[in-house]
Amino acid sequence: MSQTKDDSFIFHSSSFLEIEEKLFELVNRRPAAIPVITGPTATGKSTLAFRLAHEIKGEIVNCDAMQIYRGFDIGTAKPSLQQRHEIPHHLFDCRDACESYSVAMYVEEATSLLGDLSSQNRKPIVCGGSVQYVSALLDGLEFHGHQPDRALRESIRREIDVRGIYESWKLIDALDPEAASAIAPVDKRRIARFFELYRQTGLTKSELNRRSRERGPQFDFIPIHLDWHPRTALYEQINARVAVMYDAGLLNETRNLMEEYPHYRECPAFRGIGYREAVMHLEGSLTENEARELTAQSTRRYAKRQQTWLRRRKDLLSLLYEPS
């Protein structure tokens, strides 16, 4: 069943095959537009994108902040080498673990890539659940340089230590609920970055984003939002997925990466969900069972933040899978 409300579109089905067929139908209605498939983690976005790529002879463009890192494969559910052999994939494995990456950098690289592919009559399909990347691309955000200020950042970090990290996040939630919904209450780095920008500009992150939207999107997009209902069904899927990752060798992958990057504590890629818990186990502060449970818990919380962020957008065509 489908419905429209406030110019939004929702298609419900208990069959993932019907979800796939509806996606093909929506994309084929607008063959010149670029599909963007997003949604919470573990919903099957990559599967849909891969099947769509076969259907329309497309090429997949990553929109996941962790899948850009080389070697971080199991914990990010990165497409397999076989899939990447069958279908061209872009913006995967393009950064080392210790390289920082930002929304501005993603938008710049993705916009250039989408332009190049389109000019060559190659069909890009954007896929990923990093909601800030997705929103910046859909809105055509134009970033203006606000250079990191090391002294200011250190001052803010000290303030966070005194106030407490959760209290600092609650302050962001009071100032800018939209930005807070995309920041984990334990993510000290992004909490500090919010306050750094706020001190530099006098504007919240969302206000800065609103001002930068004046340029508008650079492409005609079909934004597809894949989600599951009820939320408990998605949580069960996340729990199962985390178990598969650990059984597939997440701890061994992390151990090898820690050996490759001796200063791993300073590297952004090791802060990703799954890897930070694996590191804690390998360093001896968690048992393996505790690491597994904490990874599942962190992933469930991340999925909830993704859902909150995406449901606020009114331009998404929603495909809602309701497993029986």
Coordinates of C-alpha atoms in Angstrom, one line a residue:
M1 CA 0.0 0.0 0.0
S2 CA 1.1 3.6 -0.6
Q3 CA -0.1 6.9 0.5
T4 CA 0.8 10.6 0.2
K5 CA 0.7 13.1 2.9
D6 CA 2.2 16.6 3.0
D7 CA 3.8 15.9 -0.4
S8 CA 5.6 12.8 1.1
F9 CA 5.2 9.2 -0.2
I10 CA 5.1 6.0 1.9
F11 CA 4.9 2.5 0.6
H12 CA 4.3 -0.3 3.1
S13 CA 5.0 -4.0 2.5
S14 CA 5.8 -7.2 4.4
S15 CA 7.7 -8.4 1.3
F16 CA 11.2 -7.2 0.6
L17 CA 10.7 -8.2 -3.0
E18 CA 7.7 -5.8 -3.3
I19 CA 9.9 -3.1 -1.7
E20 CA 12.5 -3.7 -4.4
E21 CA 9.9 -3.6 -7.2
K22 CA 8.5 -0.3 -5.9
L23 CA 12.0 1.1 -5.9
F24 CA 12.5 0.1 -9.5
E25 CA 9.2 1.7 -10.4
L26 CA 10.0 5.0 -8.7
V27 CA 13.4 5.2 -10.4
N28 CA 12.1 4.2 -13.8
R29 CA 9.5 7.0 -13.6
R30 CA 12.4 9.6 -13.6
P31 CA 15.2 8.0 -15.6
A32 CA 17.3 11.3 -15.7
A33 CA 17.3 11.7 -11.9
I34 CA 20.0 10.3 -9.5
P35 CA 18.6 7.8 -6.9
V36 CA 19.7 8.3 -3.3
I37 CA 19.0 5.3 -1.1
T38 CA 19.3 6.1 2.6
G39 CA 17.9 4.9 5.9
P40 CA 19.0 3.4 9.3
T41 CA 21.8 0.9 9.5
A42 CA 21.0 -2.8 8.8
T43 CA 17.8 -2.1 6.8
G44 CA 19.2 -3.5 3.5
K45 CA 20.1 -0.3 1.7
S46 CA 23.2 -1.9 0.0
T47 CA 21.2 -4.9 -1.1
L48 CA 18.6 -2.6 -2.8
A49 CA 21.3 -0.4 -4.4
F50 CA 23.1 -3.4 -5.7
R51 CA 20.0 -4.9 -7.3
L52 CA 19.0 -1.5 -8.7
A53 CA 22.4 -1.1 -10.2
H54 CA 21.9 -4.4 -12.1
E55 CA 18.4 -3.3 -13.1
I56 CA 19.5 0.1 -14.6
K57 CA 23.2 -0.5 -15.3
G58 CA 24.2 1.9 -12.5
E59 CA 27.3 2.5 -10.4
I60 CA 27.2 2.8 -6.7
V61 CA 28.5 5.9 -4.9
N62 CA 29.2 5.5 -1.2
C63 CA 27.5 7.8 1.4
D64 CA 28.7 6.0 4.5
A65 CA 31.3 7.8 6.6
M66 CA 33.0 4.6 7.8
Q67 CA 33.2 2.8 4.4
I68 CA 35.6 5.3 3.1
Y69 CA 38.4 3.8 5.3
R70 CA 40.7 1.1 3.9
G71 CA 40.7 -2.1 5.7
F72 CA 37.6 -1.5 7.8
D73 CA 35.4 -4.0 6.1
I74 CA 33.6 -6.4 8.5
G75 CA 32.5 -3.8 11.0
T76 CA 31.1 -1.5 8.3
A77 CA 29.3 -4.2 6.3
K78 CA 31.2 -3.0 3.3
P79 CA 30.2 -4.5 -0.1
S80 CA 32.1 -7.6 -0.9
L81 CA 35.0 -7.7 -3.4
Q82 CA 32.7 -9.8 -5.6
Q83 CA 30.0 -7.2 -5.6
R84 CA 32.5 -4.5 -6.4
H85 CA 33.8 -6.6 -9.2
E86 CA 30.3 -7.0 -10.7
I87 CA 29.2 -3.3 -10.2
P88 CA 31.5 -0.2 -10.2
H89 CA 31.7 1.2 -6.7
H90 CA 33.0 4.7 -5.8
L91 CA 34.2 6.5 -2.7
F92 CA 35.1 3.3 -0.9
D93 CA 38.5 2.6 0.6
C94 CA 39.7 6.1 -0.2
R95 CA 41.2 7.1 3.2
D96 CA 43.6 5.7 5.7
A97 CA 42.4 5.2 9.2
C98 CA 44.1 8.2 10.7
E99 CA 42.9 10.7 8.0
S100 CA 40.0 13.0 9.1
Y101 CA 37.0 13.3 6.8
S102 CA 34.2 15.9 7.0
V103 CA 30.8 16.6 5.5
A104 CA 32.3 19.4 3.5
M105 CA 34.9 17.1 2.0
Y106 CA 32.3 14.5 1.2
V107 CA 30.0 17.0 -0.6
E108 CA 32.9 18.3 -2.6
E109 CA 34.1 14.9 -3.7
A110 CA 30.7 13.4 -4.3
T111 CA 29.5 16.4 -6.3
S112 CA 32.5 16.2 -8.5
L113 CA 32.1 12.5 -9.0
L114 CA 28.4 12.7 -9.8
G115 CA 29.1 15.4 -12.4
D116 CA 31.8 13.3 -14.0
L117 CA 29.7 10.1 -14.1
S118 CA 26.6 12.0 -15.5
S119 CA 28.7 13.7 -18.2
Q120 CA 29.8 10.2 -19.3
N121 CA 26.2 8.9 -19.4
R122 CA 27.0 6.6 -16.5
K123 CA 24.2 6.2 -14.0
P124 CA 25.2 6.9 -10.3
I125 CA 23.3 5.5 -7.4
V126 CA 24.1 7.1 -4.1
C127 CA 23.8 4.8 -1.1
G128 CA 24.5 5.1 2.6
G129 CA 23.1 6.0 6.0
S130 CA 25.4 8.9 7.1
V131 CA 22.5 11.3 7.4
Q132 CA 24.5 14.5 7.6
Y133 CA 26.2 13.5 4.3
V134 CA 22.9 12.6 2.7
S135 CA 21.2 15.8 3.8
A136 CA 24.1 18.0 2.7
L137 CA 24.1 16.4 -0.7
L138 CA 20.3 16.6 -1.1
D139 CA 20.2 20.2 0.0
G140 CA 23.2 21.3 -2.0
L141 CA 25.0 22.7 1.0
E142 CA 27.7 25.2 0.2
F143 CA 30.4 25.1 2.9
H144 CA 32.3 28.3 4.0
G145 CA 35.6 27.9 5.7
H146 CA 35.6 28.0 9.4
Q147 CA 39.0 26.7 10.2
P148 CA 39.5 24.6 13.3
D149 CA 40.9 26.6 16.2
R150 CA 43.1 24.3 18.3
A151 CA 43.2 26.7 21.3
L152 CA 39.5 27.2 21.3
R153 CA 38.8 23.5 20.9
E154 CA 41.1 22.7 23.9
S155 CA 39.3 25.3 26.0
I156 CA 35.9 23.8 25.0
R157 CA 37.1 20.3 25.8
R158 CA 38.1 21.4 29.2
E159 CA 34.6 23.0 29.7
I160 CA 33.0 19.7 28.6
D161 CA 35.1 17.8 31.1
V162 CA 34.0 20.1 33.9
R163 CA 30.3 20.2 32.8
G164 CA 30.1 16.5 31.8
I165 CA 29.7 15.1 28.3
Y166 CA 26.0 14.2 28.6
E167 CA 25.2 17.6 30.1
S168 CA 27.1 19.2 27.2
W169 CA 25.0 17.2 24.7
K170 CA 21.8 18.3 26.5
L171 CA 22.9 21.9 26.1
I172 CA 23.2 21.2 22.3
D173 CA 19.8 19.6 22.4
A174 CA 18.4 22.8 24.0
L175 CA 20.2 25.1 21.5
D176 CA 19.7 23.0 18.3
P177 CA 17.6 19.8 18.6
E178 CA 18.1 19.0 14.9
A179 CA 21.9 18.9 15.3
A180 CA 21.7 17.0 18.6
S181 CA 19.6 14.2 17.0
A182 CA 22.6 13.4 14.8
I183 CA 25.2 13.5 17.6
A184 CA 25.7 10.6 20.0
P185 CA 25.6 11.9 23.6
V186 CA 29.0 10.2 24.1
D187 CA 30.7 11.7 21.0
K188 CA 33.0 14.2 22.6
R189 CA 34.7 15.2 19.4
R190 CA 31.5 16.2 17.6
I191 CA 30.1 17.8 20.7
A192 CA 33.2 19.9 20.9
R193 CA 33.1 20.8 17.2
F194 CA 29.5 22.0 17.6
F195 CA 30.5 24.5 20.3
E196 CA 33.6 25.5 18.4
L197 CA 31.5 26.5 15.4
Y198 CA 28.9 28.2 17.7
R199 CA 31.6 30.3 19.3
Q200 CA 33.2 31.2 16.0
T201 CA 30.0 32.2 14.2
G202 CA 27.4 32.9 16.8
L203 CA 25.1 30.5 14.9
T204 CA 24.0 26.9 15.6
K205 CA 24.9 24.1 13.2
S206 CA 21.4 24.0 11.8
E207 CA 21.3 27.7 11.2
L208 CA 24.7 27.5 9.4
N209 CA 23.2 24.7 7.3
R210 CA 20.1 26.7 6.5
R211 CA 22.2 29.6 5.3
S212 CA 24.4 27.4 3.2
R213 CA 21.3 25.8 1.4
E214 CA 20.7 29.0 -0.5
R215 CA 22.6 27.5 -3.5
G216 CA 20.2 24.6 -3.7
P217 CA 20.9 21.0 -4.9
Q218 CA 23.3 20.5 -7.8
F219 CA 21.5 17.6 -9.3
D220 CA 18.0 16.2 -9.7
F221 CA 17.7 13.5 -7.0
I222 CA 15.2 10.8 -6.2
P223 CA 15.6 10.5 -2.4
I224 CA 14.6 7.0 -1.2
H225 CA 14.2 6.3 2.5
L226 CA 14.2 2.6 3.5
D227 CA 13.1 1.8 7.0
W228 CA 11.6 -1.0 9.1
H229 CA 8.5 -1.2 11.2
P230 CA 8.1 -1.8 14.0
R231 CA 11.4 -0.6 15.4
T232 CA 11.8 -3.8 17.5
A233 CA 12.1 -5.7 14.2
L234 CA 15.0 -3.5 13.1
Y235 CA 16.6 -4.0 16.6
E236 CA 16.4 -7.8 16.2
Q237 CA 18.0 -7.4 12.8
I238 CA 20.8 -5.3 14.2
N239 CA 21.5 -7.8 17.0
A240 CA 21.7 -10.6 14.5
R241 CA 24.0 -8.5 12.2
V242 CA 26.4 -7.7 15.1
A243 CA 26.6 -11.4 15.9
V244 CA 27.5 -12.2 12.3
M245 CA 30.2 -9.5 12.3
Y246 CA 31.9 -10.9 15.4
D247 CA 31.6 -14.4 14.1
A248 CA 33.1 -13.3 10.7
G249 CA 36.3 -12.1 12.4
L250 CA 35.7 -8.5 13.5
L251 CA 38.1 -9.0 16.4
N252 CA 40.9 -10.3 14.2
E253 CA 40.4 -7.5 11.7
T254 CA 40.6 -5.0 14.5
R255 CA 43.7 -6.6 15.9
N256 CA 45.4 -6.5 12.6
L257 CA 44.4 -2.8 12.1
M258 CA 45.8 -1.9 15.5
E259 CA 49.1 -3.5 14.6
E260 CA 49.1 -1.5 11.3
Y261 CA 48.3 1.8 13.0
P262 CA 50.3 1.9 16.3
H263 CA 48.7 5.3 17.2
Y264 CA 45.2 3.9 16.6
R265 CA 43.8 5.8 19.6
E266 CA 44.3 9.0 17.6
C267 CA 42.7 7.7 14.4
P268 CA 39.1 8.6 13.5
A269 CA 38.3 5.2 11.9
F270 CA 38.8 3.4 15.2
R271 CA 36.0 5.5 16.8
G272 CA 33.4 3.8 14.6
I273 CA 30.8 1.6 16.2
G274 CA 32.1 -2.0 16.4
Y275 CA 35.7 -1.0 16.2
R276 CA 35.8 1.0 19.4
E277 CA 34.2 -1.8 21.3
A278 CA 36.6 -4.4 19.7
V279 CA 39.5 -2.2 20.8
M280 CA 38.2 -2.1 24.3
H281 CA 38.0 -5.9 24.4
L282 CA 41.5 -6.3 22.9
E283 CA 42.9 -3.8 25.4
G284 CA 41.3 -5.9 28.2
S285 CA 38.6 -3.6 29.5
L286 CA 35.7 -5.6 28.1
T287 CA 35.0 -9.3 27.7
E288 CA 34.1 -10.5 24.3
N289 CA 30.4 -10.9 25.3
E290 CA 30.4 -7.4 26.8
A291 CA 31.9 -6.0 23.5
R292 CA 29.3 -7.8 21.5
E293 CA 26.4 -6.4 23.6
L294 CA 27.9 -2.9 23.7
T295 CA 28.3 -2.9 19.9
A296 CA 24.6 -4.0 19.5
Q297 CA 23.5 -1.4 22.0
S298 CA 25.5 1.4 20.3
T299 CA 24.2 0.4 16.9
R300 CA 20.6 0.4 18.0
R301 CA 21.0 3.9 19.5
Y302 CA 22.6 5.0 16.2
A303 CA 19.7 3.6 14.2
K304 CA 17.3 5.5 16.4
R305 CA 19.1 8.8 15.7
Q306 CA 19.1 8.1 12.0
Q307 CA 15.4 7.4 12.1
T308 CA 14.8 10.7 14.0
W309 CA 16.8 12.7 11.5
L310 CA 15.4 11.2 8.4
R311 CA 11.8 11.3 9.5
R312 CA 12.0 15.1 9.8
R313 CA 12.7 15.4 6.1
K314 CA 9.6 15.9 3.9
D315 CA 11.2 15.2 0.6
L316 CA 12.0 11.5 1.0
L317 CA 10.0 8.7 -0.7
S318 CA 9.7 6.2 2.1
L319 CA 9.7 2.4 1.6
L320 CA 8.6 0.8 4.9
Y321 CA 9.4 -2.9 5.3
E322 CA 7.1 -4.6 7.8
P323 CA 8.5 -8.1 8.3
S324 CA 5.8 -10.6 9.4

